[in-house]
Tab-separated table of C-alpha atoms in Angstrom:
chain	number	residue	atom	x	y	z
A	1	MET	CA	-7.108	10.707	-26.330
A	2	SER	CA	-9.752	11.267	-23.666
A	3	ALA	CA	-8.602	10.222	-20.193
A	4	ALA	CA	-12.070	10.220	-18.641
A	5	ALA	CA	-14.833	7.653	-18.628
A	6	ASP	CA	-18.348	8.553	-17.494
A	7	PRO	CA	-19.241	5.940	-14.829
A	8	HIS	CA	-22.972	6.084	-15.641
A	9	GLU	CA	-22.390	5.551	-19.372
A	10	ILE	CA	-19.919	2.756	-18.670
A	11	ALA	CA	-22.409	1.000	-16.398
A	12	LEU	CA	-25.176	1.252	-18.995
A	13	ALA	CA	-22.863	-0.033	-21.733
A	14	ALA	CA	-21.796	-2.975	-19.569
A	15	GLN	CA	-25.464	-3.794	-18.981
A	16	ARG	CA	-26.046	-3.788	-22.745
A	17	LEU	CA	-23.190	-6.224	-23.199
A	18	MET	CA	-24.623	-8.459	-20.486
A	19	ALA	CA	-27.941	-8.399	-22.339
A	20	GLY	CA	-26.294	-9.603	-25.553
A	21	GLU	CA	-26.448	-6.226	-27.299
A	22	LEU	CA	-23.846	-4.233	-29.203
A	23	VAL	CA	-21.735	-1.390	-27.840
A	24	ALA	CA	-19.314	0.842	-29.762
A	25	PHE	CA	-16.319	2.045	-27.789
A	26	PRO	CA	-12.958	3.761	-28.326
A	27	THR	CA	-9.567	2.144	-28.231
A	28	GLU	CA	-6.181	3.691	-28.873
A	29	THR	CA	-6.190	2.164	-32.378
A	30	VAL	CA	-9.726	2.623	-33.771
A	31	TYR	CA	-13.277	2.441	-32.409
A	32	GLY	CA	-14.606	-1.075	-31.921
A	33	LEU	CA	-18.038	-2.660	-32.323
A	34	GLY	CA	-18.291	-4.872	-29.280
A	35	ALA	CA	-20.325	-7.773	-27.931
A	36	ASP	CA	-19.980	-10.449	-25.245
A	37	ALA	CA	-17.301	-12.755	-26.659
A	38	GLU	CA	-18.890	-15.830	-25.049
A	39	ASN	CA	-22.402	-15.173	-26.320
A	40	PRO	CA	-22.705	-16.579	-29.872
A	41	GLU	CA	-25.945	-14.720	-30.551
A	42	ALA	CA	-24.359	-11.437	-29.465
A	43	VAL	CA	-21.284	-12.009	-31.633
A	44	ALA	CA	-23.584	-12.856	-34.545
A	45	ARG	CA	-25.033	-9.356	-34.207
A	46	ILE	CA	-21.562	-7.935	-34.904
A	47	TYR	CA	-21.293	-9.975	-38.085
A	48	ALA	CA	-24.796	-8.990	-39.203
A	49	ALA	CA	-24.273	-5.280	-38.550
A	50	LYS	CA	-20.928	-5.214	-40.360
A	51	GLY	CA	-21.825	-7.601	-43.173
A	52	ARG	CA	-18.735	-9.575	-42.122
A	53	PRO	CA	-18.009	-13.096	-43.465
A	54	SER	CA	-18.685	-15.684	-40.763
A	55	ASN	CA	-15.278	-17.318	-41.146
A	56	HIS	CA	-13.430	-14.055	-40.501
A	57	PRO	CA	-12.368	-14.104	-36.820
A	58	VAL	CA	-12.753	-11.202	-34.409
A	59	ILE	CA	-10.369	-10.045	-31.693
A	60	VAL	CA	-11.324	-10.505	-28.044
A	61	HIS	CA	-10.485	-7.530	-25.811
A	62	ILE	CA	-9.772	-8.117	-22.135
A	63	ALA	CA	-9.090	-5.869	-19.145
A	64	PRO	CA	-5.539	-5.477	-17.797
A	65	GLU	CA	-6.438	-7.833	-14.934
A	66	GLY	CA	-7.972	-10.398	-17.270
A	67	ASP	CA	-6.642	-13.951	-17.223
A	68	VAL	CA	-5.231	-14.835	-20.642
A	69	GLY	CA	-5.210	-18.447	-19.487
A	70	TYR	CA	-9.004	-18.394	-19.395
A	71	TRP	CA	-9.133	-17.722	-23.131
A	72	ALA	CA	-6.068	-19.600	-24.347
A	73	VAL	CA	-4.279	-22.838	-23.450
A	74	ASP	CA	-0.580	-23.379	-22.998
A	75	VAL	CA	0.213	-19.668	-23.087
A	76	PRO	CA	3.891	-19.649	-24.095
A	77	PRO	CA	6.563	-17.596	-22.332
A	78	GLU	CA	7.009	-15.630	-25.562
A	79	ALA	CA	3.429	-14.393	-25.215
A	80	ARG	CA	3.990	-13.466	-21.569
A	81	ALA	CA	7.090	-11.490	-22.506
A	82	LEU	CA	5.237	-9.556	-25.192
A	83	MET	CA	2.328	-8.842	-22.861
A	84	GLN	CA	4.789	-7.491	-20.315
A	85	ALA	CA	6.364	-5.270	-22.965
A	86	PHE	CA	3.359	-4.031	-24.937
A	87	TRP	CA	0.123	-4.582	-22.987
A	88	PRO	CA	-1.973	-2.594	-22.501
A	89	GLY	CA	-1.415	-1.467	-26.072
A	90	PRO	CA	-1.916	-2.041	-29.797
A	91	LEU	CA	-0.693	-5.648	-30.046
A	92	THR	CA	-2.972	-8.630	-30.703
A	93	LEU	CA	-1.626	-12.105	-29.975
A	94	ILE	CA	-2.958	-15.203	-31.715
A	95	LEU	CA	-2.835	-18.158	-29.308
A	96	LYS	CA	-4.354	-21.639	-29.057
A	97	ARG	CA	-7.890	-21.160	-27.823
A	98	ALA	CA	-9.206	-22.791	-24.682
A	99	PRO	CA	-11.621	-25.713	-25.271
A	100	HIS	CA	-14.619	-23.897	-23.771
A	101	ILE	CA	-14.285	-20.900	-26.106
A	102	GLY	CA	-16.680	-21.319	-29.021
A	103	ASP	CA	-16.327	-20.833	-32.753
A	104	ALA	CA	-18.177	-17.518	-32.802
A	105	VAL	CA	-15.068	-15.386	-32.240
A	106	THR	CA	-12.514	-17.629	-33.956
A	107	GLY	CA	-14.022	-18.144	-37.390
A	108	GLY	CA	-14.021	-21.877	-36.680
A	109	GLN	CA	-10.273	-22.010	-36.046
A	110	ASP	CA	-8.458	-23.519	-33.064
A	111	SER	CA	-6.790	-20.182	-32.301
A	112	ILE	CA	-7.978	-16.946	-30.728
A	113	GLY	CA	-6.875	-13.319	-31.021
A	114	LEU	CA	-6.463	-11.478	-27.714
A	115	ARG	CA	-5.693	-7.852	-26.960
A	116	CYS	CA	-5.661	-5.543	-23.946
A	117	PRO	CA	-6.315	-1.960	-25.108
A	118	SER	CA	-4.767	1.027	-23.376
A	119	HIS	CA	-7.583	3.534	-23.861
A	120	PRO	CA	-9.063	4.451	-20.453
A	121	VAL	CA	-12.656	4.277	-21.688
A	122	ALA	CA	-12.095	0.824	-23.172
A	123	GLN	CA	-10.461	-0.337	-19.944
A	124	ALA	CA	-13.314	1.033	-17.843
A	125	LEU	CA	-15.849	-0.806	-20.000
A	126	LEU	CA	-13.900	-4.068	-19.947
A	127	ARG	CA	-13.475	-3.907	-16.176
A	128	ALA	CA	-17.160	-3.170	-15.583
A	129	PHE	CA	-18.220	-5.989	-17.883
A	130	ALA	CA	-15.803	-8.501	-16.342
A	131	ALA	CA	-16.922	-7.524	-12.844
A	132	ALA	CA	-20.512	-8.300	-13.803
A	133	MET	CA	-19.641	-11.811	-15.038
A	134	PRO	CA	-19.968	-14.668	-12.527
A	135	ASN	CA	-16.360	-15.771	-13.063
A	136	GLY	CA	-14.960	-12.254	-13.506
A	137	GLN	CA	-13.548	-13.129	-16.923
A	138	GLY	CA	-15.603	-11.049	-19.333
A	139	GLY	CA	-14.147	-10.486	-22.786
A	140	VAL	CA	-15.508	-8.223	-25.518
A	141	ALA	CA	-15.281	-9.333	-29.136
A	142	ALA	CA	-14.727	-6.166	-31.129
A	143	PRO	CA	-13.698	-5.661	-34.718
A	144	SER	CA	-13.569	-2.089	-35.998
A	145	ALA	CA	-16.919	-0.290	-35.897
A	146	ASN	CA	-17.506	0.011	-39.629
A	147	THR	CA	-19.193	-1.964	-42.354
A	148	PHE	CA	-16.971	-4.761	-43.606
A	149	GLY	CA	-14.077	-3.600	-45.772
A	150	HIS	CA	-14.767	0.101	-45.242
A	151	VAL	CA	-12.525	2.717	-43.617
A	152	SER	CA	-12.185	2.142	-39.878
A	153	PRO	CA	-13.573	4.798	-37.499
A	154	THR	CA	-11.251	6.889	-35.353
A	155	GLN	CA	-13.921	9.155	-33.843
A	156	ALA	CA	-17.320	8.511	-32.279
A	157	GLU	CA	-19.031	10.519	-35.024
A	158	HIS	CA	-17.643	8.084	-37.611
A	159	VAL	CA	-19.419	5.222	-35.834
A	160	ARG	CA	-22.714	7.079	-35.714
A	161	ALA	CA	-22.482	7.817	-39.426
A	162	GLU	CA	-21.654	4.173	-40.171
A	163	PHE	CA	-24.447	2.601	-38.104
A	164	PRO	CA	-27.402	5.026	-37.994
A	165	ARG	CA	-29.977	2.250	-37.590
A	166	GLU	CA	-28.186	0.607	-34.673
A	167	VAL	CA	-27.677	3.984	-32.981
A	168	ALA	CA	-31.343	4.863	-33.494
A	169	GLU	CA	-32.238	1.531	-31.885
A	170	GLY	CA	-30.227	2.434	-28.785
A	171	MET	CA	-26.712	1.135	-29.378
A	172	PRO	CA	-24.384	3.075	-27.047
A	173	VAL	CA	-21.432	4.832	-28.677
A	174	LEU	CA	-18.963	5.699	-25.942
A	175	GLU	CA	-16.994	8.903	-26.489
A	176	GLY	CA	-13.236	8.752	-26.252
A	177	GLY	CA	-11.877	11.473	-28.500
A	178	ALA	CA	-9.837	10.857	-31.624
A	179	ALA	CA	-7.915	7.571	-31.650
A	180	GLU	CA	-4.297	8.101	-30.665
A	181	VAL	CA	-2.755	5.465	-32.969
A	182	GLY	CA	-5.300	5.678	-35.787
A	183	ILE	CA	-4.815	2.265	-37.402
A	184	GLU	CA	-5.569	-1.233	-36.202
A	185	SER	CA	-3.363	-3.274	-33.884
A	186	THR	CA	-0.369	-5.349	-34.870
A	187	ILE	CA	-1.370	-9.027	-35.074
A	188	LEU	CA	1.239	-11.659	-34.194
A	189	ASP	CA	0.637	-15.394	-34.477
A	190	LEU	CA	2.146	-17.432	-31.645
A	191	SER	CA	-0.293	-20.322	-31.938
A	192	ARG	CA	2.152	-22.652	-33.725
A	193	LEU	CA	5.279	-22.340	-31.596
A	194	ALA	CA	4.889	-25.932	-30.380
A	195	GLN	CA	4.976	-27.042	-34.030
A	196	GLY	CA	8.281	-25.305	-34.575
A	197	VAL	CA	6.772	-22.336	-36.408
A	198	GLY	CA	8.209	-19.132	-34.993
A	199	PRO	CA	6.319	-15.869	-34.460
A	200	VAL	CA	4.486	-14.776	-37.618
A	201	LEU	CA	3.438	-11.192	-38.283
A	202	LEU	CA	-0.068	-11.392	-39.724
A	203	ARG	CA	-0.757	-7.648	-39.748
A	204	PRO	CA	1.751	-4.822	-39.209
A	205	GLY	CA	0.828	-2.026	-36.851
A	206	HIS	CA	2.104	0.497	-34.343
A	207	VAL	CA	4.134	-2.184	-32.552
A	208	SER	CA	6.763	-2.983	-35.175
A	209	ALA	CA	8.409	-6.257	-36.137
A	210	ALA	CA	11.717	-4.846	-34.911
A	211	GLN	CA	10.244	-4.098	-31.479
A	212	ILE	CA	8.848	-7.627	-31.250
A	213	GLU	CA	12.155	-9.131	-32.314
A	214	ALA	CA	13.963	-7.080	-29.671
A	215	VAL	CA	11.795	-8.717	-26.986
A	216	LEU	CA	11.810	-12.267	-28.332
A	217	GLY	CA	15.350	-12.398	-29.673
A	218	VAL	CA	14.246	-14.256	-32.819
A	219	PRO	CA	13.184	-13.066	-36.275
A	220	VAL	CA	9.518	-12.458	-36.989
A	221	ARG	CA	8.332	-14.418	-40.017
A	222	ARG	CA	6.056	-13.384	-42.855
A	223	PRO	CA	2.632	-15.085	-43.209
A	224	ASP	CA	2.641	-18.551	-44.752
A	225	ALA	CA	-0.095	-20.634	-46.342
A	226	ALA	CA	-0.920	-22.366	-43.046
A	227	ALA	CA	-1.172	-19.155	-41.001
A	228	PRO	CA	-4.472	-18.601	-39.202
A	229	ARG	CA	-6.989	-16.197	-40.681
A	230	ALA	CA	-6.950	-12.853	-38.881
A	231	SER	CA	-8.811	-9.565	-38.875
A	232	GLY	CA	-8.039	-7.089	-41.640
A	233	THR	CA	-5.798	-9.341	-43.709
A	234	LEU	CA	-7.887	-9.727	-46.858
A	235	LYS	CA	-6.307	-8.303	-50.012
A	236	ALA	CA	-8.936	-5.550	-50.268
A	237	HIS	CA	-9.821	-3.766	-47.034
A	238	TYR	CA	-9.907	-0.367	-45.265
A	239	ALA	CA	-11.336	1.241	-48.403
A	240	PRO	CA	-13.258	4.484	-48.876
A	241	ARG	CA	-16.232	4.424	-51.238
A	242	THR	CA	-14.460	6.824	-53.583
A	243	PRO	CA	-12.004	4.972	-55.866
A	244	LEU	CA	-8.525	5.273	-54.410
A	245	GLU	CA	-5.331	4.946	-56.440
A	246	LEU	CA	-1.729	4.705	-55.280
A	247	VAL	CA	0.720	6.669	-57.434
A	248	ASP	CA	4.489	6.931	-57.266
A	249	GLY	CA	5.614	10.458	-56.423
A	250	ALA	CA	7.554	10.824	-59.659
A	251	GLN	CA	4.382	10.125	-61.644
A	252	LEU	CA	1.985	12.208	-59.573
A	253	ALA	CA	1.729	15.224	-61.913
A	254	GLN	CA	1.297	12.886	-64.877
A	255	ALA	CA	-1.408	10.945	-63.042
A	256	VAL	CA	-3.313	14.154	-62.222
A	257	ALA	CA	-3.274	15.178	-65.876
A	258	ALA	CA	-4.304	11.707	-67.016
A	259	ARG	CA	-7.219	11.500	-64.574
A	260	ALA	CA	-8.475	15.068	-65.046
A	261	SER	CA	-11.269	14.005	-67.369
A	262	ALA	CA	-12.617	11.586	-64.754
A	263	GLY	CA	-14.085	14.449	-62.677
A	264	ARG	CA	-13.091	16.123	-59.431
A	265	LEU	CA	-9.849	14.772	-57.998
A	266	ALA	CA	-8.333	14.788	-54.525
A	267	VAL	CA	-4.593	14.289	-54.209
A	268	VAL	CA	-2.952	13.202	-50.949
A	269	ALA	CA	0.758	13.970	-51.194
A	270	PHE	CA	3.886	14.689	-49.180
A	271	GLU	CA	5.018	17.549	-51.424
A	272	ALA	CA	3.433	20.711	-52.768
A	273	PRO	CA	1.974	20.524	-56.301
A	274	ALA	CA	4.548	20.397	-59.074
A	275	ALA	CA	4.911	23.234	-61.518
A	276	GLY	CA	1.934	23.299	-63.844
A	277	VAL	CA	-0.405	21.617	-61.330
A	278	THR	CA	-2.779	24.140	-59.779
A	279	PRO	CA	-5.385	23.280	-57.118
A	280	SER	CA	-8.846	24.397	-58.188
A	281	SER	CA	-12.515	23.632	-57.778
A	282	THR	CA	-11.853	20.302	-59.523
A	283	LEU	CA	-8.557	19.490	-57.819
A	284	GLU	CA	-7.889	19.435	-54.073
A	285	TRP	CA	-4.297	18.951	-52.961
A	286	VAL	CA	-3.875	17.651	-49.409
A	287	ARG	CA	-0.404	17.821	-47.852
A	288	VAL	CA	0.363	15.057	-45.346
A	289	PRO	CA	3.189	14.609	-42.791
A	290	ALA	CA	6.271	12.649	-43.833
A	291	ASP	CA	6.246	10.872	-40.469
A	292	PRO	CA	4.642	7.409	-40.315
A	293	ALA	CA	3.113	7.759	-36.838
A	294	HIS	CA	1.437	11.087	-37.597
A	295	TYR	CA	0.404	9.876	-41.047
A	296	ALA	CA	-1.258	6.796	-39.544
A	297	GLN	CA	-2.945	8.836	-36.836
A	298	SER	CA	-4.883	10.936	-39.344
A	299	LEU	CA	-5.152	8.476	-42.264
A	300	TYR	CA	-8.679	7.148	-41.774
A	301	SER	CA	-10.117	10.466	-40.686
A	302	ARG	CA	-8.662	12.083	-43.813
A	303	LEU	CA	-10.054	9.372	-46.090
A	304	ARG	CA	-13.492	9.730	-44.537
A	305	GLU	CA	-13.434	13.506	-45.022
A	306	LEU	CA	-12.461	13.160	-48.678
A	307	ASP	CA	-14.995	10.382	-49.176
A	308	ALA	CA	-17.796	12.738	-48.128
A	309	GLN	CA	-16.904	15.457	-50.622
A	310	GLY	CA	-18.002	13.842	-53.867
A	311	TYR	CA	-14.654	13.355	-55.587
A	312	ALA	CA	-14.465	11.052	-58.576
A	313	ARG	CA	-11.132	9.658	-57.434
A	314	ILE	CA	-8.544	9.974	-54.683
A	315	LEU	CA	-4.902	9.818	-55.749
A	316	VAL	CA	-2.503	8.943	-52.930
A	317	GLN	CA	1.237	9.403	-53.247
A	318	ALA	CA	2.838	6.076	-52.369
A	319	PRO	CA	4.617	6.324	-48.994
A	320	PRO	CA	8.267	5.336	-48.543
A	321	THR	CA	8.985	1.611	-48.551
A	322	ASP	CA	11.248	1.378	-45.503
A	323	SER	CA	10.094	-0.686	-42.529
A	324	ALA	CA	8.867	2.329	-40.524
A	325	TRP	CA	6.065	2.663	-43.075
A	326	ASP	CA	5.044	-1.018	-43.155
A	327	ALA	CA	1.736	-0.536	-41.344
A	328	VAL	CA	0.732	2.513	-43.396
A	329	ASN	CA	1.645	0.797	-46.653
A	330	ASP	CA	-0.361	-2.253	-45.594
A	331	ARG	CA	-3.525	-0.197	-45.016
A	332	ILE	CA	-3.161	2.026	-48.096
A	333	GLY	CA	-2.301	-0.930	-50.300
A	334	ARG	CA	-5.384	-2.874	-49.230
A	335	ALA	CA	-7.577	0.204	-49.695
A	336	ALA	CA	-6.297	0.657	-53.259
A	337	ALA	CA	-6.695	-3.066	-53.991
A	338	ALA	CA	-10.438	-2.724	-53.435
A	339	PHE	CA	-10.690	-0.870	-56.747
A	340	SER	CA	-8.344	-2.991	-58.895
A	341	LEU	CA	-6.919	0.056	-60.603
A	342	ASP	CA	-3.931	-0.426	-62.887
A	343	THR	CA	-1.502	2.416	-62.247
A	344	THR	CA	1.499	0.773	-63.865
A	345	ASP	CA	0.962	2.427	-67.242
A	346	LEU	CA	-0.371	5.940	-66.940
A	347	SER	CA	0.292	6.620	-70.605
A	348	ALA	CA	-2.441	4.159	-71.537
A	349	THR	CA	-5.176	6.165	-69.823
């Protein structure tokens, strides 16, 4: 992760935000497509560029010195404790929004998602933007810098490939190296504590449920029907354009044989090919680390690389199911869901 921020580029990007324009910037999770969170027309440009549904909320990023109380009301002590433990970092908190914060960033809900990223370039941008605001409370609405539902970008070049028109029209893309975490932030709902609803994990991420529970001293709940909508929680999301299929490790060789007639295959697996399975011009076998943090770090970059190589299908060995892999399984599962492939009966193919 780059530790340097070019002051001239940061100043220009902050000026673009002030003018209601878009800016792409790095965070420790993925690159974001940002706009002034309090400018509805600017936020609308995010939705238009991404093709994002208008009722799908976006996360507001604030500088380390930012006042959470400006954006949210009745900030509970649980939120303060989690901020102390994990901010700056990859944790988004859903809180009751302040009355003066509009619908543009909340998808029409009475809650708001807030995060303070740790990447130095993101912090430099957020500080410069806030300093330029009359009240010093600038926030940048920033979902991932990709078209809606597609693989999130973890490098600046991914953003440029995703938004060539916007880049050609002058949208700044701040460089920050490869994202350190590689998948989106954990999202925790604390907006209903006053109603007796405990903390609810809306999206798993680098900050685990166990870590949150260690701070709060209470169990983290699973999403319920009344939970607020949040970024990246649709059933199908994070998908490459090449059909992606999750396959149990014990069935991997069988799946390769069954899909061979479909065209060129790419296999993402923890183990080497089984006996009788030979990589060739029509079969690429990609070995991946059996460590969830390193797997997550390279996941999106790997999917983008495979997506660009013209494969007919990507087969991904299903990761372990223990809690350490929750965030990875969430992203891979949603990517596979985008293609509605039935892998339960390989013998029928």
